[in-house]
C-alpha cells in the first residue's frame, strides 16, 4: 500500500498565497473562479468538490479528457487552479509556472515540508490522496491473505522500494487486511457524502 499526496496549486497571477486567501477571493467572486481536473469523478475533481463543501465557496469545475490537457490549461492560465498529485506538479512548481498553496494530506509531504496542509490552514480534516493497494477475492483463505501481506510488507520495507516510491512522489503506507478494509469503507463513505453534498451525477 502506498499513497501519493495531493496539492492545491494556482496560476501565479491569481492573487492568493494560501488557502485562506483563496477562500476569501472565492467568496468575493462566487461562480467566477474555475478549477481544472482530469475528468468527472476522478480524485482531482473530488478534491475541488470537497474544498467547495468544506470552505462553503462556489468555484466552477472544468473537466478535461486527461491530466495532461488539464495541466496545459493551468500552466497557460486559462484555468487558474488545480488539485492533483504532487508528482504532476513538481517540475512546474520548481520552474515557477504554478504556485502551491496547500497540501491535501493530513500531514505535510516529505516532498514539500515547508508547504502547510489545507487542514492546517483552517479546513480541519481536509484530506485527498491517491492510493495503491493489493486486493484479493473475498473468500481468499486467511492464511493466504496473511502470507500475501507479509510478502508485500517485506518488499515495501526494502530500501529499493522505498527509494522507488520516493522517486515517484509516493509514500509507503502499509496496512494489514483488517486496517485496509476499514480504510476503504471509511473512504467510500467520505466520498459518498461529498458526492451527495455536491449534487454530482453520472454522465
Coordinates of N, CA and C in Angstrom, one line a residue:
X1 N 0.8 -1.2 0.0 CA 0.0 0.0 0.0 C 0.9 1.2 0.0
X2 N 0.5 2.2 -0.8 CA 1.3 3.5 -0.9 C 0.3 4.6 -1.3
X3 N 0.7 5.8 -0.9 CA -0.2 6.9 -1.2 C 0.7 8.0 -2.0
X4 N 0.0 8.8 -2.8 CA 0.6 10.0 -3.4 C -0.1 11.2 -2.9
X5 N 0.6 12.1 -2.2 CA -0.1 13.3 -1.7 C -0.6 14.2 -2.8
X6 N -1.7 14.9 -2.5 CA -2.3 15.9 -3.5 C -1.9 17.3 -3.0
X7 N -1.9 18.2 -4.0 CA -1.5 19.6 -3.7 C -2.5 20.5 -4.4
X8 N -2.9 21.6 -3.7 CA -3.7 22.6 -4.4 C -2.7 23.6 -4.9
X9 N -2.8 23.9 -6.2 CA -1.9 24.8 -6.8 C -2.6 25.8 -7.7
X10 N -2.1 27.0 -7.9 CA -2.7 28.1 -8.6 C -1.7 28.7 -9.7
X11 N -2.3 29.3 -10.7 CA -1.5 30.0 -11.6 C -0.9 31.2 -10.9
X12 N 0.3 31.6 -11.2 CA 1.0 32.6 -10.4 C 0.3 34.0 -10.4
X13 N -0.5 34.3 -11.4 CA -1.1 35.6 -11.4 C -2.4 35.7 -10.5
X14 N -2.9 34.5 -10.0 CA -4.0 34.5 -9.1 C -3.6 35.1 -7.8
X15 N -4.2 36.2 -7.3 CA -3.7 36.9 -6.2 C -4.0 36.3 -4.8
X16 N -3.5 35.0 -4.7 CA -3.6 34.3 -3.4 C -2.3 33.6 -3.1
X17 N -1.9 33.6 -1.8 CA -0.7 33.0 -1.4 C -0.9 31.8 -0.5
X18 N -2.2 31.6 -0.1 CA -2.5 30.5 0.8 C -4.0 30.2 0.7
X19 N -4.4 29.2 1.4 CA -5.8 28.7 1.3 C -6.8 29.7 1.8
X20 N -6.5 30.4 2.9 CA -7.4 31.4 3.5 C -7.6 32.5 2.5
X21 N -6.6 32.9 1.8 CA -6.8 34.0 0.8 C -7.6 33.5 -0.4
X22 N -7.4 32.2 -0.8 CA -8.2 31.6 -1.9 C -9.7 31.6 -1.5
X23 N -10.0 31.2 -0.2 CA -11.4 31.2 0.2 C -12.0 32.6 0.2
X24 N -11.2 33.5 0.7 CA -11.7 34.9 0.7 C -12.0 35.4 -0.7
X25 N -11.1 35.1 -1.7 CA -11.3 35.5 -3.1 C -12.5 34.8 -3.7
X26 N -12.7 33.5 -3.4 CA -13.8 32.8 -3.9 C -15.1 33.3 -3.4
X27 N -15.1 33.7 -2.1 CA -16.4 34.2 -1.5 C -16.7 35.6 -2.1
X28 N -15.6 36.3 -2.5 CA -15.9 37.7 -3.0 C -16.3 37.6 -4.5
X29 N -16.0 36.5 -5.1 CA -16.3 36.3 -6.6 C -17.0 34.9 -6.8
X30 N -18.2 34.7 -6.2 CA -18.8 33.4 -6.3 C -19.1 33.1 -7.8
X31 N -18.8 31.8 -8.2 CA -19.0 31.4 -9.5 C -18.1 31.9 -10.6
X32 N -17.1 32.6 -10.2 CA -16.2 33.2 -11.2 C -14.8 32.6 -11.2
X33 N -14.5 31.7 -10.3 CA -13.2 31.1 -10.3 C -13.4 29.6 -10.7
X34 N -12.5 29.2 -11.6 CA -12.6 27.8 -12.1 C -11.4 26.9 -11.6
X35 N -11.7 25.6 -11.5 CA -10.6 24.7 -11.2 C -10.7 23.5 -12.2
X36 N -9.5 23.1 -12.6 CA -9.4 22.1 -13.7 C -9.3 20.7 -13.0
X37 N -9.7 19.7 -13.8 CA -9.4 18.3 -13.3 C -9.2 17.4 -14.6
X38 N -8.8 16.2 -14.3 CA -8.5 15.3 -15.4 C -9.8 14.6 -15.9
X39 N -10.9 14.9 -15.3 CA -12.2 14.4 -15.8 C -13.2 14.2 -14.6
X40 N -14.5 14.1 -14.9 CA -15.5 13.9 -13.9 C -15.3 12.7 -13.1
X41 N -15.4 12.9 -11.8 CA -15.4 11.8 -10.9 C -14.0 11.3 -10.4
X42 N -13.0 11.9 -11.0 CA -11.6 11.5 -10.5 C -11.2 12.2 -9.3
X43 N -10.1 11.8 -8.7 CA -9.6 12.4 -7.4 C -9.4 14.0 -7.5
X44 N -8.9 14.5 -8.7 CA -8.7 15.9 -8.8 C -10.1 16.7 -8.7
X45 N -11.1 16.0 -9.4 CA -12.4 16.6 -9.4 C -13.0 16.6 -7.9
X46 N -12.9 15.5 -7.3 CA -13.4 15.3 -5.9 C -12.7 16.2 -4.9
X47 N -11.4 16.4 -5.2 CA -10.7 17.3 -4.3 C -11.3 18.7 -4.3
X48 N -11.6 19.2 -5.5 CA -12.2 20.5 -5.7 C -13.6 20.6 -5.0
X49 N -14.3 19.5 -5.2 CA -15.7 19.4 -4.6 C -15.6 19.4 -3.1
X50 N -14.7 18.7 -2.6 CA -14.5 18.6 -1.1 C -14.1 20.0 -0.6
X51 N -13.3 20.7 -1.3 CA -12.9 22.1 -1.0 C -14.1 23.0 -1.0
X52 N -15.0 22.9 -2.0 CA -16.2 23.7 -2.1 C -17.1 23.4 -0.9
X53 N -17.3 22.2 -0.5 CA -18.2 21.8 0.6 C -17.6 22.3 1.9
X54 N -16.3 22.1 2.2 CA -15.8 22.4 3.5 C -15.5 23.9 3.6
X55 N -15.2 24.6 2.5 CA -15.0 26.0 2.6 C -16.2 26.9 2.4
X56 N -17.3 26.2 1.9 CA -18.5 27.0 1.6 C -18.4 28.0 0.5
X57 N -17.7 27.6 -0.6 CA -17.5 28.5 -1.7 C -18.1 27.9 -3.0
X58 N -18.2 28.8 -3.9 CA -18.8 28.4 -5.2 C -17.7 28.6 -6.3
X59 N -17.0 27.5 -6.6 CA -16.0 27.6 -7.7 C -16.4 26.6 -8.7
X60 N -16.0 26.8 -10.0 CA -16.6 26.0 -11.1 C -15.6 25.0 -11.6
X61 N -16.1 23.7 -11.7 CA -15.3 22.6 -12.2 C -15.2 22.6 -13.7
X62 N -14.0 22.5 -14.2 CA -13.8 22.4 -15.6 C -13.1 21.1 -15.9
X63 N -13.9 20.1 -16.4 CA -13.3 18.7 -16.6 C -12.6 18.6 -18.0
X64 N -11.5 17.9 -18.0 CA -10.7 17.7 -19.2 C -10.6 16.2 -19.5
X65 N -10.2 15.9 -20.7 CA -10.1 14.5 -21.0 C -8.6 14.0 -20.8
X66 N -8.3 14.0 -19.5 CA -6.9 13.6 -19.2 C -6.2 14.7 -18.4
X67 N -5.2 14.2 -17.6 CA -4.4 15.1 -16.7 C -3.5 16.1 -17.5
X68 N -2.9 15.6 -18.6 CA -2.0 16.4 -19.4 C -2.7 17.6 -20.0
X69 N -3.9 17.4 -20.5 CA -4.6 18.5 -21.1 C -5.0 19.5 -20.1
X70 N -5.5 19.0 -18.9 CA -5.9 19.9 -17.8 C -4.7 20.7 -17.3
X71 N -3.5 20.1 -17.2 CA -2.3 20.8 -16.7 C -1.9 21.8 -17.7
X72 N -2.0 21.6 -19.0 CA -1.7 22.5 -20.1 C -2.4 23.8 -19.9
X73 N -3.7 23.7 -19.6 CA -4.5 24.9 -19.5 C -4.3 25.6 -18.2
X74 N -3.9 24.9 -17.1 CA -3.5 25.6 -15.9 C -2.2 26.3 -16.1
X75 N -1.2 25.7 -16.8 CA 0.1 26.3 -17.0 C 0.0 27.6 -17.9
X76 N -1.1 27.6 -18.7 CA -1.3 28.8 -19.6 C -2.1 29.9 -18.9
X77 N -2.7 29.5 -17.7 CA -3.5 30.5 -17.0 C -5.0 30.5 -17.5
X78 N -5.3 29.6 -18.4 CA -6.7 29.6 -18.9 C -7.6 29.2 -17.8
X79 N -7.2 28.3 -16.9 CA -7.9 27.9 -15.7 C -6.9 28.1 -14.6
X80 N -7.3 28.8 -13.5 CA -6.3 29.3 -12.5 C -5.9 28.3 -11.4
X81 N -6.6 27.2 -11.3 CA -6.2 26.3 -10.2 C -6.5 24.9 -10.5
X82 N -5.8 24.0 -9.7 CA -6.0 22.6 -9.8 C -5.5 21.9 -8.5
X83 N -6.2 20.8 -8.2 CA -5.7 20.0 -7.1 C -5.4 18.6 -7.7
X84 N -4.1 18.2 -7.6 CA -3.7 17.0 -8.2 C -2.4 16.4 -7.5
X85 N -2.0 15.3 -7.9 CA -0.8 14.6 -7.3 C 0.4 15.5 -7.3
X86 N 1.2 15.4 -6.3 CA 2.4 16.2 -6.2 C 3.4 15.9 -7.3
X87 N 3.4 14.7 -7.8 CA 4.3 14.3 -8.8 C 4.0 15.0 -10.1
X88 N 2.8 15.3 -10.4 CA 2.4 16.0 -11.6 C 2.8 17.5 -11.6
X89 N 3.1 18.0 -10.4 CA 3.3 19.4 -10.2 C 4.8 19.8 -9.9
X90 N 5.6 18.8 -9.5 CA 6.9 19.1 -9.0 C 7.7 20.0 -9.9
X91 N 7.9 19.6 -11.2 CA 8.7 20.3 -12.1 C 8.1 21.7 -12.4
X92 N 6.8 21.8 -12.4 CA 6.2 23.1 -12.7 C 6.3 24.1 -11.5
X93 N 6.3 23.5 -10.3 CA 6.5 24.3 -9.1 C 7.9 24.8 -9.0
X94 N 8.9 24.0 -9.4 CA 10.3 24.4 -9.4 C 10.5 25.5 -10.4
X95 N 9.8 25.4 -11.5 CA 10.0 26.4 -12.6 C 9.2 27.7 -12.3
X96 N 8.3 27.7 -11.4 CA 7.5 28.9 -11.0 C 6.3 29.0 -11.9
X97 N 6.0 28.0 -12.7 CA 4.8 28.1 -13.6 C 3.5 28.0 -12.9
X98 N 3.5 27.3 -11.7 CA 2.4 27.3 -10.8 C 2.9 27.5 -9.4
X99 N 2.0 27.8 -8.5 CA 2.4 28.1 -7.1 C 1.5 27.2 -6.2
X100 N 2.2 26.4 -5.3 CA 1.4 25.6 -4.4 C 1.0 26.4 -3.2
X101 N -0.3 26.2 -2.8 CA -0.8 27.0 -1.7 C -1.3 26.1 -0.5
X102 N -1.3 24.8 -0.8 CA -1.8 23.9 0.3 C -1.6 22.5 0.0
X103 N -1.1 21.7 0.9 CA -1.0 20.2 0.7 C -2.3 19.6 1.2
X104 N -2.8 18.6 0.4 CA -4.1 18.0 0.7 C -4.0 16.8 1.7
X105 N -2.8 16.5 2.2 CA -2.7 15.4 3.2 C -2.9 15.9 4.6
X106 N -3.1 15.0 5.5 CA -3.3 15.4 6.9 C -2.0 15.8 7.5
X107 N -0.9 15.4 6.9 CA 0.4 15.8 7.4 C 1.2 16.3 6.2
X108 N 2.2 17.2 6.4 CA 3.0 17.7 5.3 C 3.7 16.6 4.6
X109 N 3.8 16.8 3.3 CA 4.5 15.9 2.5 C 6.1 16.0 2.6
X110 N 6.8 14.9 2.7 CA 8.2 15.0 2.7 C 8.8 15.7 1.5
X111 N 8.0 15.6 0.4 CA 8.5 16.3 -0.8 C 8.4 17.8 -0.7
X112 N 7.5 18.3 0.1 CA 7.3 19.7 0.3 C 7.1 20.1 1.8
X113 N 8.1 19.9 2.6 CA 7.9 20.0 4.0 C 7.6 21.4 4.5
X114 N 7.8 22.4 3.6 CA 7.5 23.8 4.0 C 6.1 24.3 3.6
X115 N 5.4 23.4 2.9 CA 4.1 23.7 2.4 C 3.0 23.3 3.5
X116 N 2.3 24.3 4.1 CA 1.3 23.9 5.1 C 0.2 23.1 4.4
X117 N -0.4 22.2 5.2 CA -1.6 21.5 4.7 C -2.8 22.3 4.7
X118 N -3.8 21.9 3.9 CA -5.0 22.7 3.9 C -5.7 22.5 5.2
X119 N -5.6 21.4 5.9 CA -6.1 21.2 7.2 C -5.5 22.2 8.2
X120 N -4.2 22.4 8.1 CA -3.5 23.4 9.0 C -4.0 24.8 8.8
X121 N -4.5 25.0 7.6 CA -4.9 26.4 7.2 C -6.4 26.7 7.4
X122 N -7.0 25.8 8.2 CA -8.4 26.1 8.6 C -9.5 25.1 8.3
X123 N -9.2 24.3 7.2 CA -10.2 23.3 6.8 C -9.8 22.0 7.5
X124 N -10.0 21.9 8.8 CA -9.6 20.8 9.6 C -10.1 19.5 9.1
X125 N -9.2 18.5 8.9 CA -9.6 17.2 8.4 C -9.6 17.0 6.9
X126 N -9.3 18.1 6.2 CA -9.2 18.0 4.7 C -8.1 17.0 4.3
X127 N -8.5 16.0 3.5 CA -7.5 15.0 3.1 C -7.9 14.5 1.7
X128 N -7.0 14.5 0.8 CA -7.2 13.9 -0.5 C -5.8 13.3 -0.9
X129 N -5.8 12.1 -1.3 CA -4.6 11.5 -1.9 C -5.0 10.4 -2.8
X130 N -4.1 9.9 -3.6 CA -4.4 8.7 -4.4 C -3.7 7.5 -3.7
X131 N -4.3 6.4 -3.7 CA -3.6 5.2 -3.0 C -3.5 4.0 -4.0
X132 N -2.6 3.2 -3.7 CA -2.4 1.9 -4.4 C -2.4 0.8 -3.3
X133 N -3.3 -0.2 -3.6 CA -3.4 -1.3 -2.6 C -3.5 -2.6 -3.3
X134 N -3.4 -3.7 -2.6 CA -3.5 -5.0 -3.2 C -4.8 -5.6 -2.6
X135 N -5.6 -6.1 -3.6 CA -6.9 -6.7 -3.2 C -6.9 -8.2 -3.6
X136 N -7.7 -9.0 -2.9 CA -7.8 -10.4 -3.2 C -9.3 -10.7 -3.2
X137 N -9.7 -11.8 -3.8 CA -11.1 -12.2 -3.8 C -11.6 -12.3 -2.4
X138 N -12.9 -12.1 -2.1 CA -13.5 -12.0 -0.8 C -13.3 -13.3 0.0
X139 N -13.3 -14.4 -0.7 CA -13.2 -15.7 0.0 C -11.8 -16.3 0.1
X140 N -10.8 -15.5 -0.2 CA -9.4 -15.9 -0.1 C -9.2 -16.4 1.4
X141 N -8.6 -17.6 1.6 CA -8.4 -18.0 3.0 C -7.4 -17.1 3.7
X142 N -7.7 -17.0 5.0 CA -6.9 -16.1 5.9 C -5.4 -16.3 5.8
X143 N -5.0 -17.6 5.9 CA -3.5 -17.8 5.8 C -2.9 -17.3 4.5
X144 N -3.6 -17.3 3.4 CA -3.0 -16.8 2.2 C -3.0 -15.3 2.2
X145 N -4.1 -14.7 2.8 CA -4.1 -13.2 2.9 C -2.9 -12.7 3.8
X146 N -2.7 -13.5 4.9 CA -1.7 -13.1 5.8 C -0.3 -13.2 5.1
X147 N -0.1 -14.3 4.3 CA 1.2 -14.5 3.7 C 1.4 -13.4 2.6
X148 N 0.3 -13.1 1.9 CA 0.4 -12.0 0.9 C 0.9 -10.7 1.5
X149 N 0.3 -10.4 2.7 CA 0.6 -9.2 3.4 C 2.1 -9.2 3.8
X150 N 2.5 -10.3 4.4 CA 3.9 -10.4 4.9 C 4.9 -10.2 3.7
X151 N 4.5 -10.8 2.6 CA 5.4 -10.7 1.4 C 5.5 -9.3 0.9
X152 N 4.3 -8.6 0.8 CA 4.2 -7.2 0.3 C 4.9 -6.3 1.3
X153 N 4.7 -6.6 2.6 CA 5.4 -5.7 3.6 C 6.9 -5.8 3.5
X154 N 7.4 -7.0 3.3 CA 8.8 -7.1 3.1 C 9.4 -6.3 1.9
X155 N 8.6 -6.4 0.9 CA 9.0 -5.6 -0.4 C 8.9 -4.1 -0.1
X156 N 7.8 -3.7 0.5 CA 7.6 -2.2 0.7 C 8.7 -1.7 1.7
X157 N 9.1 -2.5 2.6 CA 10.1 -2.0 3.6 C 11.5 -2.1 3.1
X158 N 11.7 -2.6 1.9 CA 13.1 -2.7 1.4 C 13.5 -1.4 0.9
X159 N 14.8 -1.2 1.0 CA 15.4 0.1 0.6 C 15.1 0.4 -0.9
X160 N 15.2 -0.6 -1.7 CA 14.9 -0.4 -3.2 C 13.5 0.2 -3.4
X161 N 12.5 -0.4 -2.7 CA 11.1 0.0 -2.9 C 10.9 1.4 -2.3
X162 N 11.5 1.6 -1.1 CA 11.4 3.0 -0.5 C 12.0 4.0 -1.4
X163 N 13.1 3.7 -2.0 CA 13.7 4.7 -2.9 C 12.9 4.9 -4.2
X164 N 12.3 3.8 -4.7 CA 11.5 3.9 -5.9 C 10.2 4.8 -5.6
X165 N 9.6 4.5 -4.5 CA 8.4 5.2 -4.1 C 8.7 6.7 -4.0
X166 N 9.8 7.0 -3.3 CA 10.2 8.4 -3.2 C 10.5 9.1 -4.5
X167 N 11.0 8.3 -5.4 CA 11.4 8.9 -6.8 C 10.1 9.3 -7.6
X168 N 9.0 8.6 -7.3 CA 7.8 9.0 -8.0 C 6.8 9.8 -7.1
X169 N 7.3 10.3 -6.0 CA 6.5 11.1 -5.1 C 5.5 10.4 -4.3
X170 N 5.6 9.1 -4.1 CA 4.7 8.3 -3.3 C 5.3 8.0 -1.9
X171 N 4.4 7.7 -1.0 CA 4.9 7.4 0.4 C 4.4 6.0 0.8
X172 N 5.2 5.1 1.4 CA 4.7 3.8 1.8 C 3.7 4.0 3.0
X173 N 2.6 3.2 3.0 CA 1.6 3.3 4.0 C 1.0 2.0 4.2
X174 N 1.8 1.1 4.8 CA 1.4 -0.3 5.0 C 0.2 -0.5 5.9
X175 N -0.8 -1.3 5.5 CA -1.9 -1.6 6.4 C -2.1 -3.1 6.2
X176 N -2.5 -3.8 7.3 CA -2.9 -5.2 7.2 C -4.3 -5.3 6.6
X177 N -4.8 -6.5 6.3 CA -6.1 -6.6 5.7 C -7.2 -6.0 6.4
X178 N -7.2 -6.1 7.7 CA -8.3 -5.5 8.5 C -8.3 -4.0 8.4
X179 N -7.1 -3.4 8.6 CA -7.0 -2.0 8.6 C -7.3 -1.4 7.2
X180 N -6.8 -2.1 6.2 CA -7.1 -1.6 4.8 C -8.5 -1.7 4.5
X181 N -9.2 -2.8 4.9 CA -10.6 -2.9 4.7 C -11.4 -1.8 5.4
X182 N -11.0 -1.4 6.6 CA -11.7 -0.3 7.3 C -11.4 1.0 6.6
X183 N -10.2 1.2 6.1 CA -9.9 2.4 5.4 C -10.7 2.5 4.1
X184 N -10.9 1.5 3.4 CA -11.7 1.5 2.2 C -13.1 1.9 2.5
X185 N -13.7 1.3 3.5 CA -15.1 1.6 3.9 C -15.2 3.0 4.3
X186 N -14.3 3.5 5.1 CA -14.3 4.9 5.5 C -14.2 5.9 4.4
X187 N -13.3 5.5 3.5 CA -13.0 6.4 2.3 C -14.2 6.4 1.4
X188 N -14.9 5.3 1.2 CA -16.1 5.2 0.4 C -17.2 6.1 1.0
X189 N -17.4 6.0 2.3 CA -18.4 6.7 3.0 C -18.1 8.2 2.9
X190 N -16.9 8.6 3.0 CA -16.5 10.0 3.0 C -16.8 10.6 1.6
X191 N -16.4 9.9 0.5 CA -16.7 10.5 -0.8 C -18.1 10.4 -1.2
X192 N -18.9 9.4 -0.7 CA -20.3 9.4 -0.9 C -21.0 10.6 -0.4
X193 N -20.6 11.1 0.8 CA -21.1 12.3 1.4 C -20.8 13.5 0.5
X194 N -19.5 13.6 0.0 CA -19.1 14.7 -0.8 C -19.9 14.7 -2.1
X195 N -20.1 13.5 -2.7 CA -20.9 13.4 -4.0 C -22.3 13.9 -3.8
X196 N -22.9 13.5 -2.7 CA -24.3 13.8 -2.4 C -24.4 15.4 -2.1
X197 N -23.5 15.9 -1.3 CA -23.5 17.3 -1.0 C -23.3 18.2 -2.2
X198 N -22.5 17.7 -3.1 CA -22.2 18.5 -4.3 C -23.2 18.3 -5.4
X199 N -24.1 17.3 -5.2 CA -25.1 17.0 -6.2 C -24.6 16.4 -7.5
X200 N -23.5 15.6 -7.4 CA -22.9 15.1 -8.6 C -23.7 13.9 -9.1
X201 N -23.7 13.7 -10.4 CA -24.4 12.5 -11.0 C -23.5 12.0 -12.1
X202 N -23.8 10.7 -12.5 CA -23.1 10.1 -13.6 C -23.4 10.7 -14.9
X203 N -22.4 10.8 -15.8 CA -22.7 11.4 -17.1 C -23.5 10.5 -17.9

